[in-house]
Coordinates of C-alpha atoms in Angstrom, one line a residue:
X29 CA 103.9 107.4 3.1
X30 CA 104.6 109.5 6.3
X31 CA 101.5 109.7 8.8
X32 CA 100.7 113.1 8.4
X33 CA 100.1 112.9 4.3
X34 CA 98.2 109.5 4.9
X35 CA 95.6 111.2 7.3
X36 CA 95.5 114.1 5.2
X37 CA 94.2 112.1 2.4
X38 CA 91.9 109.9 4.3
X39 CA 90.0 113.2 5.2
X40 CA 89.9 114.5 2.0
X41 CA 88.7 111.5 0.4
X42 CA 85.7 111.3 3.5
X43 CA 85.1 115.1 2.9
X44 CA 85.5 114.6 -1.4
X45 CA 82.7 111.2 -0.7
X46 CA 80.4 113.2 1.2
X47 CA 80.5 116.2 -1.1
X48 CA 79.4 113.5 -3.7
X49 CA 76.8 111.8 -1.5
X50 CA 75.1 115.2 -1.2
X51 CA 75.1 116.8 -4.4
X52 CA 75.5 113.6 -6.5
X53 CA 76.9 113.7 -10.4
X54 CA 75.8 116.0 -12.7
X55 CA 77.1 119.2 -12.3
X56 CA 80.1 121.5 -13.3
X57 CA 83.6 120.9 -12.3
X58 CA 83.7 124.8 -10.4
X59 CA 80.9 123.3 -8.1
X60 CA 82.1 120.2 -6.3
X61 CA 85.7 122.7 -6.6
X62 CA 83.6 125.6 -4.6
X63 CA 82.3 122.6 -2.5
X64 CA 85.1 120.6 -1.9
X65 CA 87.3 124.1 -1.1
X66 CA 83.9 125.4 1.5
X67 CA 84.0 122.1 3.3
X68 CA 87.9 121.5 3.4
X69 CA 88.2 125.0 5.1
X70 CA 85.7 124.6 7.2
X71 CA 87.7 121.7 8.4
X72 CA 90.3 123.5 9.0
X73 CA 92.6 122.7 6.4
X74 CA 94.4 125.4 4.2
X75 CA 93.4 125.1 0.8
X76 CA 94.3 126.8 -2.1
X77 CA 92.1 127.2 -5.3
X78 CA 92.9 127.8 -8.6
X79 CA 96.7 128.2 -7.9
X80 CA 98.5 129.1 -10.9
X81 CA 101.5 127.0 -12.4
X82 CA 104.0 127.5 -15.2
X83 CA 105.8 124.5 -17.1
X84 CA 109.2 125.4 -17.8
X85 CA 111.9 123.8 -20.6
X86 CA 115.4 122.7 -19.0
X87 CA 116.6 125.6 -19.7
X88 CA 114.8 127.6 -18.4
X89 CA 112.2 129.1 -21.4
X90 CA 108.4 128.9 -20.1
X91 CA 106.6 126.8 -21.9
X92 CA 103.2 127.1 -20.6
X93 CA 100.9 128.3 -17.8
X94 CA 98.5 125.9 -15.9
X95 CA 96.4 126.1 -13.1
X96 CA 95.9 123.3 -10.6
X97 CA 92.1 122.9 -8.9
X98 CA 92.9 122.4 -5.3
X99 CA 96.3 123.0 -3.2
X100 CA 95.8 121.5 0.3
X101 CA 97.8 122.2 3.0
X102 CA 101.1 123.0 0.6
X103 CA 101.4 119.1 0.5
X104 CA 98.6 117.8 -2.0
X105 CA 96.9 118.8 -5.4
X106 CA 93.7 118.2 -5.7
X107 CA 92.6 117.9 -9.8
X108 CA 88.7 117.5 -10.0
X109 CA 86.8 116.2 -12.8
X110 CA 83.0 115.7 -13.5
X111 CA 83.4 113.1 -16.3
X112 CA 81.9 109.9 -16.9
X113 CA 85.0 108.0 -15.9
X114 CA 88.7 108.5 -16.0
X115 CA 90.8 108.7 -18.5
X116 CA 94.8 108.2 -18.8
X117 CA 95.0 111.9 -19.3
X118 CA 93.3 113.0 -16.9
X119 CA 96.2 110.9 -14.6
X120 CA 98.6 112.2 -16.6
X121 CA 97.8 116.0 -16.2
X122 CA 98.2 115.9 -12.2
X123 CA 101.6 113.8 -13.0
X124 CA 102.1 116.9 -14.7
X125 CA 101.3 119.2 -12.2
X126 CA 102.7 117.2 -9.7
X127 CA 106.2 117.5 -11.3
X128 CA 105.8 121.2 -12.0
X129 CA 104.7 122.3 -8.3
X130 CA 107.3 120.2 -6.8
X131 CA 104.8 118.4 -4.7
X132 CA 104.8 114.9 -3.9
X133 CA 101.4 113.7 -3.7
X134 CA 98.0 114.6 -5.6
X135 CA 94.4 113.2 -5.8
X136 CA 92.5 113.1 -9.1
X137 CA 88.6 113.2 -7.9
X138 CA 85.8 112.2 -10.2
X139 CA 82.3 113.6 -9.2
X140 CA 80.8 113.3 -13.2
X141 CA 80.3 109.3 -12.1
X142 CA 77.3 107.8 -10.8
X143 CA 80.1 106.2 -8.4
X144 CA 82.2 108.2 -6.7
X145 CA 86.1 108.2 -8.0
X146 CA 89.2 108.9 -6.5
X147 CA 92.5 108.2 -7.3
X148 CA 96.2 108.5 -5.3
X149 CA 99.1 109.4 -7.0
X150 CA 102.9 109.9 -5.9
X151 CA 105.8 112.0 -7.8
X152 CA 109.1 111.7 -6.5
X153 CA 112.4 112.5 -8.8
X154 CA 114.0 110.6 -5.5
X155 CA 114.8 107.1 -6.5
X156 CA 113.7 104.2 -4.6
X157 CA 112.9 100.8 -4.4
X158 CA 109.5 99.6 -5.1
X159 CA 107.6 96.7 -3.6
X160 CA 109.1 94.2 -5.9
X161 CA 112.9 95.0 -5.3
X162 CA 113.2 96.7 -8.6
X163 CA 114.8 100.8 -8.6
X164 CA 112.2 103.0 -10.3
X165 CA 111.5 107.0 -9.8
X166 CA 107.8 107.2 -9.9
X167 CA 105.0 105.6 -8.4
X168 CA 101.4 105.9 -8.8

């Protein structure tokens, strides 16, 4: 992971924790989103909110329309929940996202936890090798 995405997700997770630190769990999703996007830009960092997405079939027929939480700095999506815990969909919609925006990496943030959840993932058609030798095309 190249430098620039790695410090640009250590500050959003710092900026995501302290978000949660302050308000704790219990509210809606649109406030720790109106939060998270407040503090974010008043780091400095261009964010994007509600940034609409289409899913398209192979050949080219839309299939649906989408919209991601968070787009930071044109390199990261941000999906936020306020659920108990996460669930395989919930990972599976940013893959989702991930693959329609053509962007590499995403976060999937929990504030609905008592403890504070975050979770990195990477989407790459590229083909490489993973840790263990092996050839794969996605990594999470």
């Amino acid at each position: 992971m190249d430098a620039k995405i790695k410090s640009l997700c250590d500050e959003i997770r710092q900026v995501s924790y302290d978000l949660h630190h302050y308000l704790g769990h219990g509210h809606l999703e649109k406030v720790y989103e109106n939060g998270l996007c407040h503090r974010l830009s008043k780091a400095g960092l261009s964010v994007e909110s509600q940034v609409p997405l289409d899913v398209f079939d192979e050949d080219g027929v839309l299939l649906g329309h989408y919209v991601a939480d968070l787009v930071i700095e044109d390199l990261i999506i941000v999906e936020i929940k306020a659920v108990s815990r996460l669930r395989d969909e919930h990972c599976a919609q940013l893959l989702g996202y991930l693959k329609a925006l053509k962007i590499e990496h995403g976060l999937l943030i929990n504030f609905g936890a008592y403890r504070f959840e975050i979770k990195k993932f990477v989407f790459s058609k590229k083909p490489h090798i993973n840790h263990l030798g092996s050839l794969s095309s996605f990594a999470a």
